[in-house]
Every structure is written in structure tokens, then in C-alpha cells.
CSV table of C-alpha atoms in Angstrom, one decimal:
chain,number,residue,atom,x,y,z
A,22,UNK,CA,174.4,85.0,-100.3
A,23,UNK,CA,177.4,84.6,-102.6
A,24,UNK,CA,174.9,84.3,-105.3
A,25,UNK,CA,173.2,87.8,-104.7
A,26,UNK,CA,176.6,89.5,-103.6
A,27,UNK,CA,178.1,88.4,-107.2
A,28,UNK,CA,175.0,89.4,-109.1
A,29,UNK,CA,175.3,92.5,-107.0
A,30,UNK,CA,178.9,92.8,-108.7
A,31,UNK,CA,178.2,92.0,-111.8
A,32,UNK,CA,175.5,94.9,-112.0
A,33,UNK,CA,178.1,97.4,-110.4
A,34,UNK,CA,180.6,96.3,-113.2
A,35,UNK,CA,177.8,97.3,-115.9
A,36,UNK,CA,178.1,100.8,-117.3
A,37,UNK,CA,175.3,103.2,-115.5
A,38,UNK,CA,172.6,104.5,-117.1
A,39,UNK,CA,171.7,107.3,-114.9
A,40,UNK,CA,171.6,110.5,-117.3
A,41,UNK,CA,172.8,112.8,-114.2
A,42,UNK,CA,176.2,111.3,-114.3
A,43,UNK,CA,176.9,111.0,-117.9
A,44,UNK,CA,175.9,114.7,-117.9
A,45,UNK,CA,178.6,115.3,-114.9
A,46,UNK,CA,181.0,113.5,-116.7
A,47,UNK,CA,180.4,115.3,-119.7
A,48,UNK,CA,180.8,118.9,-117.7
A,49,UNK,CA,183.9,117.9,-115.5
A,50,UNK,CA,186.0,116.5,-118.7
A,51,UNK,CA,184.6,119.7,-120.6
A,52,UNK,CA,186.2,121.9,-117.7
A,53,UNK,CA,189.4,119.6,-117.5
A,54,UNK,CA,189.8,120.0,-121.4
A,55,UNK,CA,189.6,123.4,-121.2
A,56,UNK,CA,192.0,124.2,-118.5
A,57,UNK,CA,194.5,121.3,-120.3
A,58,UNK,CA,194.3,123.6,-123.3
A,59,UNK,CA,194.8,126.9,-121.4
A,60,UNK,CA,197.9,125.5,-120.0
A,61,UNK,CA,199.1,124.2,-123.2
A,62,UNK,CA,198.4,127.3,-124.8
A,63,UNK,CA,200.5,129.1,-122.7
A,64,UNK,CA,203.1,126.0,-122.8
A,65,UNK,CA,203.3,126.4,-126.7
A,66,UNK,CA,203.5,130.5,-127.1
A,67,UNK,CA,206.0,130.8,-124.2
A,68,UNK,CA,208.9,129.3,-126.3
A,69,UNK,CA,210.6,131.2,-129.5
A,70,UNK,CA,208.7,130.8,-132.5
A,71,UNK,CA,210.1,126.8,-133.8
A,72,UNK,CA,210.1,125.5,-130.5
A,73,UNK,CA,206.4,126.8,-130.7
A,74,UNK,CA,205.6,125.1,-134.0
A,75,UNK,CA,207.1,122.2,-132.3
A,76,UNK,CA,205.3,122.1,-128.7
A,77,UNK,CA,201.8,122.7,-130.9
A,78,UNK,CA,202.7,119.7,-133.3
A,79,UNK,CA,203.8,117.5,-129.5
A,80,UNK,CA,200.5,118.8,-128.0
A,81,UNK,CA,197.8,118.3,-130.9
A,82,UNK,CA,197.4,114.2,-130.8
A,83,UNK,CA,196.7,114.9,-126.8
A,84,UNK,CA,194.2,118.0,-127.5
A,85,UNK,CA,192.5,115.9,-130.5
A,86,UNK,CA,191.9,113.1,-127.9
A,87,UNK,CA,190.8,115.4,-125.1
A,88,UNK,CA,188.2,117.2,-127.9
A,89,UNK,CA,187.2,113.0,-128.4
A,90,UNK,CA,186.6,112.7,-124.8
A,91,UNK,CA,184.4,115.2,-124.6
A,92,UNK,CA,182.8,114.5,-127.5
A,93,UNK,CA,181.8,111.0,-125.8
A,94,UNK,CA,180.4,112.0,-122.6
A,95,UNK,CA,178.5,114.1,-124.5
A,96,UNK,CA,176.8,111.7,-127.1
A,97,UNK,CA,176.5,109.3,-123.9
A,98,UNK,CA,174.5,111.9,-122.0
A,99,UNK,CA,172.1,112.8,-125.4
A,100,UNK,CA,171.6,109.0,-125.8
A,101,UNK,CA,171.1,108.1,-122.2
A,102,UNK,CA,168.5,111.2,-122.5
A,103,UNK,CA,166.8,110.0,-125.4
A,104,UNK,CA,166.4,106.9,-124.1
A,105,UNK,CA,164.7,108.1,-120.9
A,106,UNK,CA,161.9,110.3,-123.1
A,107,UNK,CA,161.4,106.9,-125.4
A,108,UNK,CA,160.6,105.2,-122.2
A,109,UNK,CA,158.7,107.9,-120.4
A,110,UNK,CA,156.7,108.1,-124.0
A,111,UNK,CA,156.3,104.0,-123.9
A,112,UNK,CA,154.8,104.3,-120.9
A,113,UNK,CA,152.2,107.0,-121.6
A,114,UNK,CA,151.2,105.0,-124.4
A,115,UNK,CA,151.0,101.8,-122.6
A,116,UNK,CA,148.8,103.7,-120.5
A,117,UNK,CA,147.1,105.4,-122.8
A,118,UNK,CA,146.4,101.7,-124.0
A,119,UNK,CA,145.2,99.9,-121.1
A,120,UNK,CA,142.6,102.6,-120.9
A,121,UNK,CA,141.4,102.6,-124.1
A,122,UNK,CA,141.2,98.6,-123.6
A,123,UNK,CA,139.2,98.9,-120.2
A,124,UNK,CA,136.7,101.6,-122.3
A,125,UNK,CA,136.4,99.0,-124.5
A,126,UNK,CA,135.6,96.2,-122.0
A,127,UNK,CA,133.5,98.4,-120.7
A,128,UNK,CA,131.5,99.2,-123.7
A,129,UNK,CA,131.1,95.4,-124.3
A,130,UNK,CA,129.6,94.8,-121.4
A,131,UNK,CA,126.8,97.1,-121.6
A,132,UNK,CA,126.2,96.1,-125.0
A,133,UNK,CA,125.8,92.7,-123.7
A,134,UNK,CA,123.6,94.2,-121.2
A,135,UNK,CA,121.6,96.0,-123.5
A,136,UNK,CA,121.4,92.9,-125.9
A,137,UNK,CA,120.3,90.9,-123.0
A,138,UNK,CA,117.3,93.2,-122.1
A,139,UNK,CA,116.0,93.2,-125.5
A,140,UNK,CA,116.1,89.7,-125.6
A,141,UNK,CA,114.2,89.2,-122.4
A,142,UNK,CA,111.8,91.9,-123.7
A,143,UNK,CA,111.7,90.4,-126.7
A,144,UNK,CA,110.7,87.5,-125.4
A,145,UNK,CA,108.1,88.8,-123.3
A,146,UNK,CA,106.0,90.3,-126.5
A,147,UNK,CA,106.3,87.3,-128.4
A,148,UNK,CA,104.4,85.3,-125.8
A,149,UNK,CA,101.0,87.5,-126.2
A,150,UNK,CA,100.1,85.6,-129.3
A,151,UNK,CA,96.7,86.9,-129.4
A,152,UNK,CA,98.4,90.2,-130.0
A,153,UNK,CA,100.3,90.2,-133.6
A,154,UNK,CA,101.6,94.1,-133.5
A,155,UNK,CA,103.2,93.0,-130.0
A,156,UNK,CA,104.4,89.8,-131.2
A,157,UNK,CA,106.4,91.4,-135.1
A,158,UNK,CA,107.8,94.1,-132.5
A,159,UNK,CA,109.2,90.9,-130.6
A,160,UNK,CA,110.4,89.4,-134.0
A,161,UNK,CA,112.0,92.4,-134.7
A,162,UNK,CA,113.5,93.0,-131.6
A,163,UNK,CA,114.9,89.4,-132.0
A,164,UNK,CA,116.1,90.1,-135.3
A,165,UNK,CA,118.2,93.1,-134.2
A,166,UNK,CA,119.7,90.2,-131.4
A,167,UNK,CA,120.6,88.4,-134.1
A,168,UNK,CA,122.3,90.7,-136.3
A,169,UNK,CA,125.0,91.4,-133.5
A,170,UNK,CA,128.4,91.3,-135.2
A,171,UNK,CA,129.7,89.2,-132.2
A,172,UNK,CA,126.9,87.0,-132.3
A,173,UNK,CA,126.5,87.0,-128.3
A,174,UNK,CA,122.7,86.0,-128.1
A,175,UNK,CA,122.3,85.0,-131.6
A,176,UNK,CA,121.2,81.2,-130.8
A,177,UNK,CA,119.1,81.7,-127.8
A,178,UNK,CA,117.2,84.4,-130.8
A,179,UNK,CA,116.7,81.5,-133.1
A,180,UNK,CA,116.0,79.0,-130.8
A,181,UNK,CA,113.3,81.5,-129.6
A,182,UNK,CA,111.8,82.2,-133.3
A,183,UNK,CA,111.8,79.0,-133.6
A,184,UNK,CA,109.8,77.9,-130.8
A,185,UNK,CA,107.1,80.6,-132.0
A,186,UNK,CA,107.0,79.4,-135.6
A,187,UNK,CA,106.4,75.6,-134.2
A,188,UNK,CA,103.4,77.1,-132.1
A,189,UNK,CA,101.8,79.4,-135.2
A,190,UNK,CA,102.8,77.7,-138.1
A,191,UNK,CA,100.6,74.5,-139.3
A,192,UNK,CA,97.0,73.8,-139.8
A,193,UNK,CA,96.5,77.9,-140.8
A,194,UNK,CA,98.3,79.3,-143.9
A,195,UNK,CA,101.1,81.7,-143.9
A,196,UNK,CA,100.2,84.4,-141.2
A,197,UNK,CA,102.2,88.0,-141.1
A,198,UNK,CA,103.6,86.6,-138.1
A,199,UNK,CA,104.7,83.2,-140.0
A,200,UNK,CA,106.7,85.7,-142.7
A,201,UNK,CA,108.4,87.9,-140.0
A,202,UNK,CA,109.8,84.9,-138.5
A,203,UNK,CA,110.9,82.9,-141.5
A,204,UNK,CA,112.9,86.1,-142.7
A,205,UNK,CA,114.3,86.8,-139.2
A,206,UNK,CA,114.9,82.9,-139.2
A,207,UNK,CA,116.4,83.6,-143.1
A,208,UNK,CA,119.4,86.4,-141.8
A,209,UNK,CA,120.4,84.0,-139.3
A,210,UNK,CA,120.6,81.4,-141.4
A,211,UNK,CA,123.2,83.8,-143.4
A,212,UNK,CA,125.4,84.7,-141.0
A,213,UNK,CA,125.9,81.1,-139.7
A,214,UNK,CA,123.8,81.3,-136.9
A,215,UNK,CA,121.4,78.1,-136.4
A,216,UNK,CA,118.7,76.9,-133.6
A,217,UNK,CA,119.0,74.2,-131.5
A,218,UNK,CA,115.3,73.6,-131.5
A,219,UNK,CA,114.1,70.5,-133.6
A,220,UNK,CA,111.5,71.8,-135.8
A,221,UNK,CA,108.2,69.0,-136.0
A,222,UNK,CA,105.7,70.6,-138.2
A,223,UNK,CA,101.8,68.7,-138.5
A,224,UNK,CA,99.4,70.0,-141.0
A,225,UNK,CA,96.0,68.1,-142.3
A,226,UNK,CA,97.0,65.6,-145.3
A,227,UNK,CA,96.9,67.2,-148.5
A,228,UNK,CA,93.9,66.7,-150.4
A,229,UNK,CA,92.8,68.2,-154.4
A,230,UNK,CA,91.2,71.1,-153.1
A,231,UNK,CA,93.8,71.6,-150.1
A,232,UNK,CA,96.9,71.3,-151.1
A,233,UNK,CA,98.9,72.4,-148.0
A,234,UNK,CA,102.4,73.7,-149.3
A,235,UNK,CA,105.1,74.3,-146.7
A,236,UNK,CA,107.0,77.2,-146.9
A,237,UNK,CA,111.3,77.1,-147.1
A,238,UNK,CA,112.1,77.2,-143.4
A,239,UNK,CA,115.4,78.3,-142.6
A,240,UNK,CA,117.6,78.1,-139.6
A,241,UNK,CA,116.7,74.8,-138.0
A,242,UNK,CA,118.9,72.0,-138.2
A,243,UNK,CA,116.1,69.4,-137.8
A,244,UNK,CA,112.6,69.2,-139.8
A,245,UNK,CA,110.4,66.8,-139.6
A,246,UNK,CA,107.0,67.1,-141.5
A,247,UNK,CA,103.7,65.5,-141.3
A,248,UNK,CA,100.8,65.9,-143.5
A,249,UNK,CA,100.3,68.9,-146.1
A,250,UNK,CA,102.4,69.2,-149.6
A,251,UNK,CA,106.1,69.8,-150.5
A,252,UNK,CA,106.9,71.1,-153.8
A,253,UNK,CA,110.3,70.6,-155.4
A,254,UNK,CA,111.7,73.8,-154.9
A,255,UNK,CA,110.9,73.7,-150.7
A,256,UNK,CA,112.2,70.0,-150.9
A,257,UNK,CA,115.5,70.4,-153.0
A,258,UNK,CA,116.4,73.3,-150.3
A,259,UNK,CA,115.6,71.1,-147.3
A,260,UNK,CA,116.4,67.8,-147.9
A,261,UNK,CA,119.4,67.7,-145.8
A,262,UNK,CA,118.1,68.7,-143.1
A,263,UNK,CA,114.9,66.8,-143.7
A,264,UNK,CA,114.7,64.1,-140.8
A,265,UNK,CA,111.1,62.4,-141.1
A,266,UNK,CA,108.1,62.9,-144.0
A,267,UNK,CA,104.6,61.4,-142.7
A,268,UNK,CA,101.5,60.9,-145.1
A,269,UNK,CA,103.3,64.1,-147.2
A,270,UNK,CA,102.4,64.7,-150.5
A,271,UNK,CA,105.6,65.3,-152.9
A,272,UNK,CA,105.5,67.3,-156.5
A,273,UNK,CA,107.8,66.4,-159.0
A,274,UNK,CA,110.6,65.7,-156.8
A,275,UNK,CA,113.5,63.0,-157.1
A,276,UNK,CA,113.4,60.8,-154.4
A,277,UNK,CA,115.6,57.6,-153.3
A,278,UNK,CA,113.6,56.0,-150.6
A,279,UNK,CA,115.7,53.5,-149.2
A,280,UNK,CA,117.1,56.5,-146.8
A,281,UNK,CA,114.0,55.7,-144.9
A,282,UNK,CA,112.6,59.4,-144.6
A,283,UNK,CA,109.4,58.7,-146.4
A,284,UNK,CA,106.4,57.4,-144.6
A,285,UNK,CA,102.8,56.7,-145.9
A,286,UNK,CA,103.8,59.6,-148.5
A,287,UNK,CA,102.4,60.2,-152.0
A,288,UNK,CA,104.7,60.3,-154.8
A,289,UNK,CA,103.0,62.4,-158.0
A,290,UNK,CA,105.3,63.2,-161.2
A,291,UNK,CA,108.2,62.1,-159.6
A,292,UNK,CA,111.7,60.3,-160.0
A,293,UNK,CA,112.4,57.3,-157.8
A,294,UNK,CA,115.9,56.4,-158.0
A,295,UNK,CA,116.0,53.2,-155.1
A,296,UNK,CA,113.1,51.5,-153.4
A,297,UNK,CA,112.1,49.1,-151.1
A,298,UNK,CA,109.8,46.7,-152.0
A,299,UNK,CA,107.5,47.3,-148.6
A,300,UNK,CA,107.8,51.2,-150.2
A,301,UNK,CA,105.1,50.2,-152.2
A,302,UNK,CA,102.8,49.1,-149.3
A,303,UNK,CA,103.7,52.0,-147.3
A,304,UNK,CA,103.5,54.8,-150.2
A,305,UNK,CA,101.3,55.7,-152.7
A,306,UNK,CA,103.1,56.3,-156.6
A,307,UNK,CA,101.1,58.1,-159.3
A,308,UNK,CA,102.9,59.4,-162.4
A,309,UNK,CA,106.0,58.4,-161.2
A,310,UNK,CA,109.1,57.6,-163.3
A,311,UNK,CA,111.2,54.4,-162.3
A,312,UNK,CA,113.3,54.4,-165.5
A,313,UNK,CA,116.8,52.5,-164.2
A,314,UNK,CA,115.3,52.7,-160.4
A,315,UNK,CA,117.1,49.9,-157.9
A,316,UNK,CA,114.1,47.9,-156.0
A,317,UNK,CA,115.0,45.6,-153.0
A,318,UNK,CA,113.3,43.1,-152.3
A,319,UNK,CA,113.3,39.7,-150.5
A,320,UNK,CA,114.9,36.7,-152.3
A,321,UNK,CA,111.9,34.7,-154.0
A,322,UNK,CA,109.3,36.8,-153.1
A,323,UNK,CA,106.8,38.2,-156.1
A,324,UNK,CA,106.3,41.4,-156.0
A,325,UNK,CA,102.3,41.5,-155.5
A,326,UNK,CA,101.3,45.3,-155.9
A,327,UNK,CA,100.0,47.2,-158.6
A,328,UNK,CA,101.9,49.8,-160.1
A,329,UNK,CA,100.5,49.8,-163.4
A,330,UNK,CA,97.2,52.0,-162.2
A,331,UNK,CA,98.2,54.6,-161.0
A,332,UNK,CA,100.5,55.1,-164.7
A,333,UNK,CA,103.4,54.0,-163.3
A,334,UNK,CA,106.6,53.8,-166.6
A,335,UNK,CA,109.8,53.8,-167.2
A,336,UNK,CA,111.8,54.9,-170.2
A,337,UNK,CA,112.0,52.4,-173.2
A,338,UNK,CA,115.3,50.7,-172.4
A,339,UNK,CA,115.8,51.3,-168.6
A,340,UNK,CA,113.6,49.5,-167.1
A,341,UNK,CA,113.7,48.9,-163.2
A,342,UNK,CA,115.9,46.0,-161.5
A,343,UNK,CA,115.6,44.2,-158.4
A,344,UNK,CA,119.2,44.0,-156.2
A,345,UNK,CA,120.1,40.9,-158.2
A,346,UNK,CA,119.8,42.6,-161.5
A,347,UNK,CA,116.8,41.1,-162.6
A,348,UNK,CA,114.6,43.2,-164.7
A,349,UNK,CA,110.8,44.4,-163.1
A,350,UNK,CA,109.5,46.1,-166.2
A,351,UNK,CA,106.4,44.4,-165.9
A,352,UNK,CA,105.2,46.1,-162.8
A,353,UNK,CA,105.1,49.5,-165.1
A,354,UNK,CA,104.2,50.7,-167.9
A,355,UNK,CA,106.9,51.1,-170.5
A,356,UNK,CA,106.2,54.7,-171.3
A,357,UNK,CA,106.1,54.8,-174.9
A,358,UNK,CA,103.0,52.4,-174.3
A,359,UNK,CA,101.1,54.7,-172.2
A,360,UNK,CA,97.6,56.1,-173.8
A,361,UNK,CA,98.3,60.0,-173.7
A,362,UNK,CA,94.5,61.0,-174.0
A,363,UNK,CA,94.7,63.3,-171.1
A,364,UNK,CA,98.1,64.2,-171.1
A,365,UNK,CA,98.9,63.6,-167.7
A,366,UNK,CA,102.1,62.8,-167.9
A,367,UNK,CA,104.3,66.5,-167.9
A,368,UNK,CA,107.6,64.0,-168.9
């Protein structure tokens, strides 16, 4: 109770800010200044003319500070004023703000509602397979999902292009449908936006008449490939996101394969870096250069395989070493030694 009775002082001690009284005060010491000044004007001019010089010089200091008083109920009242439209205007806009913020929430929401239904329809036309102008019309109805600056359904899109190009993409080339979905996949992929769907790919091994390339797929984390070709272009883009090659077939690639990616895969016109010495059981190596190439292998174990076949070099001078440092240049050919009769080596 003390407490609230001396806050309740301490606010009465404060000067008010209630425009009404500033503007009473300003009127009633207007009114008292002006009869002050009536009865000093009659106070001066009653006496003879010095006296009168004299009462006028007694009476100015008092009429200057009357003119002051005045003067600072006045200013008071315009300021209290002032201050009143500045708040009444802070308010309006304050007002004007929350409304324009609630339109804006509003408008967000039936974006999102709106994005929503076009993913669900989306979603729907990309499940008749056997229908490709349904299915693009799904793709790009996916791709306009994932073009949303905000970026609301942008993953569940990718994860859903995705899931289509892992059910159409592998034993039959490139379809339209393959090519909507890789660029959709593509504009993702550059605005940041990646699927959370592992992608495992399975073509036929490549063979001389049947290559098999696979394409640059963007926007998935995870690829894992089995059977078909790789150039070096597709592999140089992918590799880190490359998890797993099976019984692939690699172009003119540079390749270390102690990172344990490469299964049962074919090596032609490429640049090994670091093997494993069961590598060569497990892979096949044609054209291959191993110039300065690390090869582990067990302590005191020969290693029995033939490299030499299949024209297997290394550069005169760099041959390949085992861990230890000891040199395996006779499991290749050195290539200066090679017969070129065919030309098959594009080194």
C-alpha cells in the first residue's frame, strides 16, 4: 500500500500532459497579463510626465516577464499538441502495419495452399506412366514447386522426380520423360535444393556394340551405379557423390581405387593413381596408365596377375611402387616399349 500510494505521489508530482490544461493555463495567464497591463497602463499615464517615464521603466522587467509567461504556456500547449497528433499518427501506422502484416500472412498461406495442391496433383499425373503427356505436365508442375522463392515444397518435388527417374531411367535410353526430369532435377540443383532419395541406377553391362552411357544426374546426394558406361565428363561431375560402381565400364577417367567405390569395373584409357593388389582380381585394366601409381599389397606376396596383356605401361621413369617403395615395373609395359601398330593407345 505505501508502495502504490508513493508511486501514486510521485506521478502527481510529474508535470501533466493533458493538452486541455496547458491550453487553460495558457488562456487564464493571457487574461491575467492583460488586465496586469491595463492596470499598469493606467498606473504609468496617471502621474506627470517623469514620474511616468519612471513608473514605465519600474513596470517593464514585470510586463517582459508576464509577455514570458505567456509565451510558455503557449509553446507548452503547441508541444503537448504536437505530441498527441505524433501519437495518434503512430498509432494509425502501427495499425496500418499489423494489417498489412496479417494480408501478408494471409497471402502466404494460400500460396502454400496452392503450392500444396499442385504438388498433390502433380503427383497424381506422374504416377500414369503409361501416359508421357500426363506425366511432363506432372514434371512441370513439379518444376514450378520447385522454383518457389521460399522453397516450401521444394524437397518433397525432388524427392518425388527422383523416385520417377529411378523407375524410368535404366535398361531404355534417354526417354522425353528422362530429359524433363533431369532438367527439373538440374534447377533444383541450382538453387540449393537436394533429394533425400538415394539414387541406385542398374543397366545391362556395357558391351562393344552397347555401350550404355549414363547421363549427369543432378540433385541426388547418393548414386550408386551398376552396369552400363561412364565417360569422363559424367564421372568428373559426380564423383562426389558417387557411392558404389558395379561391373561399370569407365572412359578415360582418373581413378584412385583404394576408396573402395569400384567393383568388378573395367578400366579403358585410364589413369590409376592407388591400387590394391586384389583390384586386379576384381577389375579388369586395358590401356591403362600406372605411371608413379601406389599398389598395396600383402608383405611377401608376388603379385601373380597379368597386366602386360591387356597393354598395360607406365611412363619411362615412373614406374609403379608397391607401399614399401619397391618398384613393379615389370607387371607393365614401359610405354616407350609398346608396339604402336594399331595405335591404340590415345596417350
Amino acid at each position: 500500500m505505501e508502495k502504490e500510494h508513493r508511486s501514486e505521489d510521485r506521478v502527481s508530482e510529474n508535470p501533466t500532459d493533458n493538452d486541455k490544461a496547458w491550453l487553460r493555463a495558457a488562456v487564464v495567464s493571457f487574461i491575467f497579463a492583460v488586465i496586469a497591463f491595463g492596470f499598469a497602463a493606467g498606473w504609468v499615464f496617471a502621474g506627470a510626465d517623469e514620474s511616468s517615464n519612471e513608473r514605465a521603466q519600474a513596470f517593464a522587467p514585470f510586463g517582459a516577464a508576464l509577455a514570458a509567461i505567456v509565451t510558455f504556456f503557449t509553446i507548452v500547449w503547441r508541444g503537448v499538441l504536437n505530441t498527441r497528433q505524433l501519437e495518434y499518427q503512430a498509432a494509425q501506422i502501427s495499425h496500418q502495419a499489423a494489417q498489412l502484416e496479417q494480408t501478408r500472412r494471409q497471402t502466404e498461406a494460400k500460396d502454400e495452399e496452392t503450392l500444396a495442391k499442385l504438388l498433390i496433383d502433380a503427383a497424381k499425373l506422374i504416377a500414369e506412366k503409361d501416359k508421357q503427356p500426363q506425366v511432363v505436365a506432372g514434371i512441370a508442375a513439379l518444376d514450378i514447386v520447385i522454383r518457389d522463392p521460399k522453397h516450401r515444397y521444394g524437397v518433397e518435388a525432388m524427392d518425388l522426380l527422383a523416385d520417377l527417374l529411378l523407375d524410368t531411367y535404366g535398361d531404355q535410353p534417354l526417354s522425353r520423360i528422362n530429359r524433363a526430369v533431369l532438367q527439373a532435377l538440374g534447377n533444383g540443383e541450382k538453387l540449393g535444393i537436394m533429394s533425400r532419395v538415394e539414387g541406385k541406377f542398374t543397366r545391362p553391362t556395357a558391351t562393344f556394340t552397347n555401350n550404355g552411357y549414363w547421363h549427369y544426374i543432378p540433385g541426388i546426394p547418393s548414386l550408386s551405379f551398376t552396369g552400363g558406361s561412364l565417360s569422363q565428363q559424367a564421372y568428373e561431375r559426380m564423383f562426389p557423390r558417387i557411392k558404389l560402381l558395379r561391373e561399370v565400364t569407365l572412359n578415360g577417367v582418373e581413378v584412385d581405387l583404394t576408396t573402395g567405390r569400384f567393383h568388378k569395373c573395367t578400366f579403358t584409357d585410364c589413369r590409376v593413381t592407388a591400387a590394391r593388389w586384389y583390384d586386379f582380381k576384381d577389375c579388369e585394366f586395358v590401356n591403362c596408365d600406372f605411371s608413379g601409381a601406389t599398389i598395396k599389397r600383402p608383405p611377401s606376396r608376388d603379385l601373380d596377375v597379368d597386366l602386360r596383356t591387356r597393354r598395360n605401361f607406365y611412363r619411362a621413369g615412373d614406374p609403379p611402387y608397391d607401399q614399401h617403395g619397391e618398384s613393379l615395373a615389370a607387371l607393365f609395359w614401359d610405354y616407350d616399349e609398346i608396339e604402336h601398330e594399331d595405335d591404340d593407345i590415345p596417350f
